[in-house]
mmCIF file of C-alpha atoms and ligand atoms in Angstrom:
data_model
loop_
_atom_site.group_PDB
_atom_site.id
_atom_site.type_symbol
_atom_site.label_atom_id
_atom_site.label_comp_id
_atom_site.label_asym_id
_atom_site.label_seq_id
_atom_site.Cartn_x
_atom_site.Cartn_y
_atom_site.Cartn_z
ATOM 1 C CA UNK T 1 67.267 50.683 17.770
ATOM 2 C CA UNK T 2 65.801 47.237 17.900
ATOM 3 C CA UNK T 3 63.612 45.669 15.205
ATOM 4 C CA UNK T 4 60.530 43.986 16.646
ATOM 5 C CA UNK T 5 59.748 40.699 14.978
ATOM 6 C CA UNK T 6 56.842 38.488 15.923
ATOM 7 C CA UNK T 7 57.396 34.793 15.178
ATOM 8 C CA UNK T 8 54.398 32.508 14.838
ATOM 9 C CA UNK T 9 55.821 28.963 14.795
ATOM 10 C CA UNK T 10 52.422 27.288 14.350
ATOM 11 C CA UNK T 11 52.117 23.546 13.788
ATOM 12 C CA UNK T 12 53.930 20.526 12.370
ATOM 13 C CA UNK T 13 57.377 21.477 11.101
ATOM 14 C CA UNK T 14 56.526 25.158 11.736
ATOM 15 C CA UNK T 15 58.366 25.314 15.098
ATOM 16 C CA UNK T 16 61.455 23.582 13.640
ATOM 17 C CA UNK T 17 61.842 25.914 10.674
ATOM 18 C CA UNK T 18 61.015 28.948 12.824
ATOM 19 C CA UNK T 19 63.824 27.919 15.160
ATOM 20 C CA UNK T 20 66.180 27.968 12.154
ATOM 21 C CA UNK T 21 65.047 31.481 11.283
ATOM 22 C CA UNK T 22 65.631 32.675 14.843
ATOM 23 C CA UNK T 23 69.159 31.228 14.806
ATOM 24 C CA UNK T 24 69.930 32.870 11.470
ATOM 25 C CA UNK T 25 68.558 36.216 12.685
ATOM 26 C CA UNK T 26 70.742 35.945 15.788
ATOM 27 C CA UNK T 27 73.774 35.321 13.593
ATOM 28 C CA UNK T 28 72.876 38.310 11.395
ATOM 29 C CA UNK T 29 72.416 40.477 14.485
ATOM 30 C CA UNK T 30 75.854 39.531 15.784
ATOM 31 C CA UNK T 31 77.617 39.989 12.469
ATOM 32 C CA UNK T 32 76.013 43.280 11.456
ATOM 33 C CA UNK T 33 75.475 44.773 14.909
ATOM 34 C CA UNK T 34 71.719 44.718 14.674
ATOM 35 C CA UNK T 35 69.244 44.038 17.382
ATOM 36 C CA UNK T 36 66.172 41.891 16.750
ATOM 37 C CA UNK T 37 63.612 41.664 19.466
ATOM 38 C CA UNK T 38 61.867 38.367 18.721
ATOM 39 C CA UNK T 39 58.572 37.499 20.368
ATOM 40 C CA UNK T 40 56.766 34.179 19.830
ATOM 41 C CA UNK T 41 52.984 33.906 19.701
ATOM 42 C CA UNK T 42 50.387 31.229 19.109
ATOM 43 C CA UNK T 43 48.491 30.589 15.876
ATOM 44 C CA UNK T 44 46.714 27.668 14.210
ATOM 45 C CA UNK T 45 46.306 24.304 15.905
ATOM 46 C CA UNK T 46 48.744 25.269 18.656
ATOM 47 C CA UNK T 47 46.449 28.180 19.529
ATOM 48 C CA UNK T 48 43.314 26.023 19.295
ATOM 49 C CA UNK T 49 44.838 23.621 21.840
ATOM 50 C CA UNK T 50 45.389 26.411 24.363
ATOM 51 C CA UNK T 51 42.620 28.925 23.629
ATOM 52 C CA UNK T 52 40.167 27.061 21.380
ATOM 53 C CA UNK T 53 40.847 29.922 18.955
ATOM 54 C CA UNK T 54 43.242 29.674 15.975
ATOM 55 C CA UNK T 55 44.088 33.383 16.210
ATOM 56 C CA UNK T 56 43.883 34.790 19.744
ATOM 57 C CA UNK T 57 43.491 38.559 20.050
ATOM 58 C CA UNK T 58 46.860 38.695 21.830
ATOM 59 C CA UNK T 59 48.535 37.352 18.673
ATOM 60 C CA UNK T 60 46.732 39.870 16.452
ATOM 61 C CA UNK T 61 47.723 42.770 18.715
ATOM 62 C CA UNK T 62 51.363 41.679 18.823
ATOM 63 C CA UNK T 63 51.483 41.306 15.018
ATOM 64 C CA UNK T 64 49.935 44.729 14.447
ATOM 65 C CA UNK T 65 52.517 46.322 16.733
ATOM 66 C CA UNK T 66 55.527 44.466 15.280
ATOM 67 C CA UNK T 67 57.792 45.717 12.510
ATOM 68 C CA UNK T 68 57.361 42.385 10.711
ATOM 69 C CA UNK T 69 55.830 38.958 11.259
ATOM 70 C CA UNK T 70 57.326 35.569 10.446
ATOM 71 C CA UNK T 71 55.067 32.526 10.256
ATOM 72 C CA UNK T 72 56.188 28.872 10.181
ATOM 73 C CA UNK T 73 53.245 26.709 9.099
ATOM 74 C CA UNK T 74 49.818 25.760 10.324
ATOM 75 C CA UNK T 75 47.436 22.795 10.304
ATOM 76 C CA UNK T 76 47.630 19.057 10.749
ATOM 77 C CA UNK T 77 45.551 15.884 11.036
ATOM 78 C CA UNK T 78 44.877 16.519 14.728
ATOM 79 C CA UNK T 79 42.579 19.439 13.812
ATOM 80 C CA UNK T 80 41.402 18.086 10.475
ATOM 81 C CA UNK T 81 37.954 16.900 11.481
ATOM 82 C CA UNK T 82 35.675 18.172 8.663
ATOM 83 C CA UNK T 83 32.946 18.992 11.171
ATOM 84 C CA UNK T 84 35.231 20.983 13.444
ATOM 85 C CA UNK T 85 33.919 24.418 14.375
ATOM 86 C CA UNK T 86 37.407 25.897 14.506
ATOM 87 C CA UNK T 87 40.182 25.107 12.064
ATOM 88 C CA UNK T 88 43.859 26.150 12.105
ATOM 89 C CA UNK T 89 43.541 27.604 8.570
ATOM 90 C CA UNK T 90 40.964 30.128 9.799
ATOM 91 C CA UNK T 91 43.721 31.595 11.954
ATOM 92 C CA UNK T 92 45.976 32.234 8.985
ATOM 93 C CA UNK T 93 43.186 33.667 6.819
ATOM 94 C CA UNK T 94 42.076 35.959 9.638
ATOM 95 C CA UNK T 95 45.677 37.043 10.224
ATOM 96 C CA UNK T 96 46.113 37.956 6.553
ATOM 97 C CA UNK T 97 42.923 39.931 6.608
ATOM 98 C CA UNK T 98 43.592 41.649 9.982
ATOM 99 C CA UNK T 99 47.053 42.696 8.765
ATOM 100 C CA UNK T 100 45.606 43.758 5.407
ATOM 101 C CA UNK T 101 48.338 41.886 3.533
ATOM 102 C CA UNK T 102 46.607 41.703 0.164
ATOM 103 C CA UNK T 103 49.634 40.923 -1.994
ATOM 104 C CA UNK T 104 51.419 37.620 -1.773
ATOM 105 C CA UNK T 105 54.724 37.508 -3.628
ATOM 106 C CA UNK T 106 56.100 34.079 -4.428
ATOM 107 C CA UNK T 107 59.373 34.173 -6.382
ATOM 108 C CA UNK T 108 60.569 31.065 -8.151
ATOM 109 C CA UNK T 109 64.125 30.398 -9.203
ATOM 110 C CA UNK T 110 65.745 27.147 -10.180
ATOM 111 C CA UNK T 111 69.162 26.547 -8.626
ATOM 112 C CA UNK T 112 71.320 24.988 -11.391
ATOM 113 C CA UNK T 113 72.626 22.179 -9.192
ATOM 114 C CA UNK T 114 69.089 21.207 -8.187
ATOM 115 C CA UNK T 115 67.814 20.652 -11.703
ATOM 116 C CA UNK T 116 67.941 16.913 -11.073
ATOM 117 C CA UNK T 117 65.702 17.304 -8.033
ATOM 118 C CA UNK T 118 62.830 18.291 -10.316
ATOM 119 C CA UNK T 119 60.932 15.634 -12.274
ATOM 120 C CA UNK T 120 61.063 17.922 -15.335
ATOM 121 C CA UNK T 121 63.706 17.734 -18.038
ATOM 122 C CA UNK T 122 66.751 19.954 -17.599
ATOM 123 C CA UNK T 123 66.204 21.806 -20.884
ATOM 124 C CA UNK T 124 62.721 22.879 -19.795
ATOM 125 C CA UNK T 125 64.092 24.325 -16.564
ATOM 126 C CA UNK T 126 66.810 26.434 -18.165
ATOM 127 C CA UNK T 127 66.419 30.128 -17.343
ATOM 128 C CA UNK T 128 63.297 29.717 -15.243
ATOM 129 C CA UNK T 129 62.859 32.751 -12.998
ATOM 130 C CA UNK T 130 59.438 34.191 -12.320
ATOM 131 C CA UNK T 131 57.274 35.645 -9.580
ATOM 132 C CA UNK T 132 53.723 34.725 -8.755
ATOM 133 C CA UNK T 133 51.777 37.722 -7.453
ATOM 134 C CA UNK T 134 48.763 36.291 -5.693
ATOM 135 C CA UNK T 135 45.858 38.380 -4.410
ATOM 136 C CA UNK T 136 45.564 37.288 -0.790
ATOM 137 C CA UNK T 137 42.636 38.843 1.031
ATOM 138 C CA UNK T 138 39.735 38.498 -1.392
ATOM 139 C CA UNK T 139 37.973 36.083 -3.711
ATOM 140 C CA UNK T 140 36.477 32.737 -2.816
ATOM 141 C CA UNK T 141 38.621 32.402 0.321
ATOM 142 C CA UNK T 142 36.799 35.282 1.965
ATOM 143 C CA UNK T 143 33.280 35.205 0.469
ATOM 144 C CA UNK T 144 30.254 34.121 2.406
ATOM 145 C CA UNK T 145 30.094 30.380 3.053
ATOM 146 C CA UNK T 146 26.821 28.523 3.424
ATOM 147 C CA UNK T 147 26.017 24.946 4.212
ATOM 148 C CA UNK T 148 22.521 23.505 3.870
ATOM 149 C CA UNK T 149 21.144 20.033 4.308
ATOM 150 C CA UNK T 150 22.126 19.018 0.780
ATOM 151 C CA UNK T 151 24.147 21.903 -0.624
ATOM 152 C CA UNK T 152 27.038 24.259 0.078
ATOM 153 C CA UNK T 153 28.149 27.552 -1.464
ATOM 154 C CA UNK T 154 31.297 29.671 -1.381
ATOM 155 C CA UNK T 155 30.819 33.155 -2.724
ATOM 156 C CA UNK T 156 33.602 34.565 -4.923
ATOM 157 C CA UNK T 157 33.674 38.333 -4.948
ATOM 158 C CA UNK T 158 36.147 40.939 -6.170
ATOM 159 C CA UNK T 159 35.865 44.698 -6.258
ATOM 160 C CA UNK T 160 37.540 46.972 -8.811
ATOM 161 C CA UNK T 161 39.646 48.505 -6.054
ATOM 162 C CA UNK T 162 40.910 45.086 -4.897
ATOM 163 C CA UNK T 163 41.950 44.156 -8.419
ATOM 164 C CA UNK T 164 43.581 47.529 -9.055
ATOM 165 C CA UNK T 165 45.766 47.501 -5.965
ATOM 166 C CA UNK T 166 47.164 44.021 -6.626
ATOM 167 C CA UNK T 167 47.669 44.874 -10.300
ATOM 168 C CA UNK T 168 49.709 47.873 -9.211
ATOM 169 C CA UNK T 169 51.979 45.607 -7.119
ATOM 170 C CA UNK T 170 52.508 43.279 -10.078
ATOM 171 C CA UNK T 171 53.186 46.230 -12.409
ATOM 172 C CA UNK T 172 55.796 47.686 -10.056
ATOM 173 C CA UNK T 173 57.586 44.322 -10.075
ATOM 174 C CA UNK T 174 57.285 44.020 -13.848
ATOM 175 C CA UNK T 175 58.835 47.468 -14.256
ATOM 176 C CA UNK T 176 61.922 46.302 -12.335
ATOM 177 C CA UNK T 177 62.113 43.174 -14.456
ATOM 178 C CA UNK T 178 61.308 42.561 -18.107
ATOM 179 C CA UNK T 179 58.056 44.604 -18.293
ATOM 180 C CA UNK T 180 56.106 41.467 -19.122
ATOM 181 C CA UNK T 181 52.990 40.594 -17.190
ATOM 182 C CA UNK T 182 50.830 37.478 -17.438
ATOM 183 C CA UNK T 183 47.423 37.867 -15.819
ATOM 184 C CA UNK T 184 45.659 34.598 -15.092
ATOM 185 C CA UNK T 185 41.902 34.163 -14.791
ATOM 186 C CA UNK T 186 38.989 32.006 -15.906
ATOM 187 C CA UNK T 187 37.196 34.709 -17.880
ATOM 188 C CA UNK T 188 35.463 32.192 -20.137
ATOM 189 C CA UNK T 189 33.406 31.053 -17.146
ATOM 190 C CA UNK T 190 33.597 33.363 -14.124
ATOM 191 C CA UNK T 191 32.151 36.863 -13.809
ATOM 192 C CA UNK T 192 34.833 37.798 -11.235
ATOM 193 C CA UNK T 193 37.424 36.833 -13.863
ATOM 194 C CA UNK T 194 35.776 39.038 -16.495
ATOM 195 C CA UNK T 195 35.955 41.946 -14.053
ATOM 196 C CA UNK T 196 39.564 40.984 -13.267
ATOM 197 C CA UNK T 197 40.533 40.973 -16.944
ATOM 198 C CA UNK T 198 38.831 44.309 -17.662
ATOM 199 C CA UNK T 199 40.404 46.030 -14.677
ATOM 200 C CA UNK T 200 43.901 44.665 -15.368
ATOM 201 C CA UNK T 201 43.704 45.690 -19.037
ATOM 202 C CA UNK T 202 42.528 49.207 -18.247
ATOM 203 C CA UNK T 203 44.806 49.737 -15.264
ATOM 204 C CA UNK T 204 47.933 48.705 -17.148
ATOM 205 C CA UNK T 205 47.024 50.750 -20.219
ATOM 206 C CA UNK T 206 46.343 53.845 -18.121
ATOM 207 C CA UNK T 207 49.259 53.608 -15.698
ATOM 208 C CA UNK T 208 51.962 51.371 -17.132
ATOM 209 C CA UNK T 209 51.730 51.678 -20.917
ATOM 210 C CA UNK T 210 55.268 50.232 -21.284
ATOM 211 C CA UNK T 211 54.159 46.922 -19.822
ATOM 212 C CA UNK T 212 53.259 44.157 -22.203
ATOM 213 C CA UNK T 213 50.292 42.355 -20.630
ATOM 214 C CA UNK T 214 48.899 39.021 -21.734
ATOM 215 C CA UNK T 215 45.899 37.168 -20.329
ATOM 216 C CA UNK T 216 45.852 33.418 -19.863
ATOM 217 C CA UNK T 217 43.100 31.129 -18.726
ATOM 218 C CA UNK T 218 44.114 29.297 -15.578
ATOM 219 C CA UNK T 219 43.742 25.793 -17.020
ATOM 220 C CA UNK T 220 45.971 26.561 -19.957
ATOM 221 C CA UNK T 221 48.400 28.462 -17.731
ATOM 222 C CA UNK T 222 48.709 25.376 -15.505
ATOM 223 C CA UNK T 223 49.790 23.435 -18.571
ATOM 224 C CA UNK T 224 52.216 26.069 -19.875
ATOM 225 C CA UNK T 225 53.890 26.368 -16.471
ATOM 226 C CA UNK T 226 55.128 22.833 -16.980
ATOM 227 C CA UNK T 227 55.554 22.935 -20.746
ATOM 228 C CA UNK T 228 57.439 26.205 -21.045
ATOM 229 C CA UNK T 229 58.044 27.779 -17.632
ATOM 230 C CA UNK T 230 60.768 30.081 -18.942
ATOM 231 C CA UNK T 231 58.027 32.007 -20.764
ATOM 232 C CA UNK T 232 56.807 33.535 -17.497
ATOM 233 C CA UNK T 233 58.142 36.563 -15.692
ATOM 234 C CA UNK T 234 55.488 38.185 -13.489
ATOM 235 C CA UNK T 235 52.316 36.136 -13.063
ATOM 236 C CA UNK T 236 49.376 38.036 -11.585
ATOM 237 C CA UNK T 237 46.393 36.136 -10.316
ATOM 238 C CA UNK T 238 43.558 35.918 -7.829
ATOM 239 C CA UNK T 239 43.630 34.167 -4.487
ATOM 240 C CA UNK T 240 42.718 30.550 -5.220
ATOM 241 C CA UNK T 241 44.374 30.324 -8.641
ATOM 242 C CA UNK T 242 47.543 31.725 -7.075
ATOM 243 C CA UNK T 243 47.412 29.133 -4.324
ATOM 244 C CA UNK T 244 47.177 26.296 -6.817
ATOM 245 C CA UNK T 245 49.622 27.608 -9.416
ATOM 246 C CA UNK T 246 52.320 28.376 -6.865
ATOM 247 C CA UNK T 247 52.282 24.819 -5.514
ATOM 248 C CA UNK T 248 52.494 23.578 -9.083
ATOM 249 C CA UNK T 249 55.377 25.948 -9.773
ATOM 250 C CA UNK T 250 57.300 24.696 -6.748
ATOM 251 C CA UNK T 251 57.855 21.410 -8.583
ATOM 252 C CA UNK T 252 60.095 23.325 -11.014
ATOM 253 C CA UNK T 253 62.409 24.292 -8.152
ATOM 254 C CA UNK T 254 62.696 20.698 -7.008
ATOM 255 C CA UNK T 255 60.969 21.066 -3.642
ATOM 256 C CA UNK T 256 58.369 23.089 -1.803
ATOM 257 C CA UNK T 257 61.060 23.370 0.822
ATOM 258 C CA UNK T 258 62.796 26.102 -1.176
ATOM 259 C CA UNK T 259 60.017 28.579 -1.842
ATOM 260 C CA UNK T 260 59.762 31.723 0.201
ATOM 261 C CA UNK T 261 57.006 34.293 0.225
ATOM 262 C CA UNK T 262 56.094 37.701 1.466
ATOM 263 C CA UNK T 263 52.601 39.000 2.079
ATOM 264 C CA UNK T 264 52.423 42.755 2.069
ATOM 265 C CA UNK T 265 49.825 45.416 2.651
ATOM 266 C CA UNK T 266 49.957 49.162 3.105
ATOM 267 C CA UNK T 267 51.473 48.853 6.568
ATOM 268 C CA UNK T 268 52.262 45.252 7.500
ATOM 269 C CA UNK T 269 54.525 42.510 6.225
ATOM 270 C CA UNK T 270 54.022 38.806 6.874
ATOM 271 C CA UNK T 271 56.697 36.372 5.726
ATOM 272 C CA UNK T 272 56.270 32.640 5.414
ATOM 273 C CA UNK T 273 57.513 29.618 3.499
ATOM 274 C CA UNK T 274 54.920 28.449 0.976
ATOM 275 C CA UNK T 275 55.061 24.864 2.224
ATOM 276 C CA UNK T 276 52.624 23.535 4.784
ATOM 277 C CA UNK T 277 53.099 21.951 8.185
ATOM 278 C CA UNK T 278 54.228 18.561 6.734
ATOM 279 C CA UNK T 279 52.816 16.475 9.620
ATOM 280 C CA UNK T 280 54.428 13.325 8.177
ATOM 281 C CA UNK T 281 57.918 14.579 9.018
ATOM 282 C CA UNK T 282 57.109 16.910 11.923
ATOM 283 C CA UNK T 283 59.299 16.514 14.994
ATOM 284 C CA UNK T 284 61.920 14.461 13.131
ATOM 285 C CA UNK T 285 64.288 17.380 12.635
ATOM 286 C CA UNK T 286 64.615 16.736 8.905
ATOM 287 C CA UNK T 287 62.498 19.540 7.402
ATOM 288 C CA UNK T 288 64.155 21.784 4.841
ATOM 289 C CA UNK T 289 64.698 25.170 6.533
ATOM 290 C CA UNK T 290 65.730 27.037 3.358
ATOM 291 C CA UNK T 291 62.255 28.267 2.390
ATOM 292 C CA UNK T 292 61.909 29.794 5.839
ATOM 293 C CA UNK T 293 65.396 31.244 5.901
ATOM 294 C CA UNK T 294 64.811 32.745 2.446
ATOM 295 C CA UNK T 295 61.509 34.166 3.701
ATOM 296 C CA UNK T 296 63.448 35.777 6.541
ATOM 297 C CA UNK T 297 65.753 37.300 3.903
ATOM 298 C CA UNK T 298 62.692 38.728 2.142
ATOM 299 C CA UNK T 299 61.620 40.124 5.502
ATOM 300 C CA UNK T 300 64.942 41.865 6.076
ATOM 301 C CA UNK T 301 64.915 43.250 2.538
ATOM 302 C CA UNK T 302 61.446 44.666 3.153
ATOM 303 C CA UNK T 303 62.738 46.174 6.410
ATOM 304 C CA UNK T 304 65.424 47.831 4.287
ATOM 305 C CA UNK T 305 68.236 45.695 5.723
ATOM 306 C CA UNK T 306 69.556 45.022 2.245
ATOM 307 C CA UNK T 307 73.115 43.941 3.064
ATOM 308 C CA UNK T 308 71.776 41.481 5.625
ATOM 309 C CA UNK T 309 69.185 40.094 3.202
ATOM 310 C CA UNK T 310 71.813 39.679 0.475
ATOM 311 C CA UNK T 311 74.098 37.923 2.939
ATOM 312 C CA UNK T 312 71.415 35.401 3.934
ATOM 313 C CA UNK T 313 70.488 34.677 0.325
ATOM 314 C CA UNK T 314 74.157 34.283 -0.574
ATOM 315 C CA UNK T 315 74.703 31.889 2.322
ATOM 316 C CA UNK T 316 71.716 29.716 1.383
ATOM 317 C CA UNK T 317 72.902 29.654 -2.211
ATOM 318 C CA UNK T 318 76.346 28.570 -1.079
ATOM 319 C CA UNK T 319 74.906 25.849 1.158
ATOM 320 C CA UNK T 320 72.830 24.530 -1.743
ATOM 321 C CA UNK T 321 75.746 24.684 -4.162
ATOM 322 C CA UNK T 322 77.917 22.818 -1.678
ATOM 323 C CA UNK T 323 75.344 20.049 -1.514
ATOM 324 C CA UNK T 324 74.013 20.715 1.982
ATOM 325 C CA UNK T 325 70.612 19.283 1.111
ATOM 326 C CA UNK T 326 67.859 17.834 3.268
ATOM 327 C CA UNK T 327 66.084 14.650 2.203
ATOM 328 C CA UNK T 328 63.336 16.432 0.203
ATOM 329 C CA UNK T 329 66.089 17.356 -2.253
ATOM 330 C CA UNK T 330 68.376 14.336 -1.877
ATOM 331 C CA UNK T 331 66.426 11.212 -0.945
ATOM 332 C CA UNK T 332 68.993 9.380 1.194
ATOM 333 C CA UNK T 333 70.435 12.510 2.752
ATOM 334 C CA UNK T 334 71.349 12.492 6.439
ATOM 335 C CA UNK T 335 71.409 16.296 6.568
ATOM 336 C CA UNK T 336 69.088 17.531 9.310
ATOM 337 C CA UNK T 337 67.271 20.847 9.650
ATOM 338 C CA UNK T 338 69.938 21.902 12.132
ATOM 339 C CA UNK T 339 72.824 20.809 9.870
ATOM 340 C CA UNK T 340 71.418 22.940 7.056
ATOM 341 C CA UNK T 341 70.795 25.882 9.382
ATOM 342 C CA UNK T 342 74.298 25.743 10.829
ATOM 343 C CA UNK T 343 75.757 25.546 7.315
ATOM 344 C CA UNK T 344 73.912 28.744 6.363
ATOM 345 C CA UNK T 345 75.210 30.436 9.532
ATOM 346 C CA UNK T 346 78.737 29.269 8.792
ATOM 347 C CA UNK T 347 78.625 30.690 5.248
ATOM 348 C CA UNK T 348 77.080 33.860 6.590
ATOM 349 C CA UNK T 349 80.114 34.358 8.760
HETATM 350 C C1 IPM K 401 49.145 28.783 1.400
HETATM 351 C C2 IPM K 401 48.332 27.748 2.131
HETATM 352 C C3 IPM K 401 47.097 28.406 2.732
HETATM 353 C C4 IPM K 401 46.288 28.978 1.590
HETATM 354 C C5 IPM K 401 46.239 27.486 3.615
HETATM 355 C C6 IPM K 401 47.045 26.855 4.722
HETATM 356 C C7 IPM K 401 45.046 28.212 4.176
HETATM 357 O O1 IPM K 401 47.987 26.683 1.292
HETATM 358 O O2 IPM K 401 49.613 29.743 2.050
HETATM 359 O O3 IPM K 401 49.339 28.645 0.194
HETATM 360 O O4 IPM K 401 45.494 28.260 0.975
HETATM 361 O O5 IPM K 401 46.429 30.164 1.312
HETATM 362 MN MN1 MN K 402 48.874 26.818 -0.672
#
């Protein structure tokens, strides 16, 4: 039986890192006698260029039918006109909402031999290993937007049910880890945050009494993530705070080019690196493919191909430990996207 995977290369370095993922999946298929049926579709700026629509219906239909979806990256200066009617980002937001992938899981680990790649001191980075659980289909990203002559508004809205279902995801992860949960909000200012805090407190008390939950305000959390990142284990937060905090957290790992993510709902799974389309290096063949390859490993794990997922993660780890590093991690490195990809495939075999 073949696993149907839709790949959405998107824009900028998206096609390059997606190509790496396809090569790694082909190697996994050969080694473990699996069959992946990979179909590419348009999203973002690439879709705007062809269809004047960042998420054509054909792409949505293919994603809904697939067993899993991999996305490269979207956006770029070409489509960045602030007055544009259609923007690449709308395609990604619509995709998340059409697939109902409300929970975005962003794990962060620090590879010991990359400690020098981070601007933070080595002692601060010791033992850092946490997961950001970001609500992905609600909040200010999806509220009503208005623009008047001299004003603009973005509505931020959360329902109890939306907060409960993402809290449940975070609790399930916390149960497999150290049973410590940090919920992040801005309850001293925002009504949605006060609802968030109430619901998290009640939901955990009622359903996961073993979990030790603490609440942090997002501003102070942003500081503590840098001051004492080892404190964190599972970090639960709403859509925009999660977006910001996970980029901040990527600095701990040394590069955005290492962070993978999964976005899950009741039925669908969307897997993507957390980095953007990096237009400054697009087309040069030097993008770090590891975040994408690790996202593909998360995809296979979610598809219950555990041995295969472990093998990919092991191979990336080996490549990193052996110093196969692109220039985001080692400034004068000559290692290309393809060199890094082929190293992973070699270690895989
Ligand atoms: C991310 C990205 C997206 C987001 C953008 C491209 C819409 O920054 O996945 O973190 O803000 O969610
Ligand atoms: Mn982001």
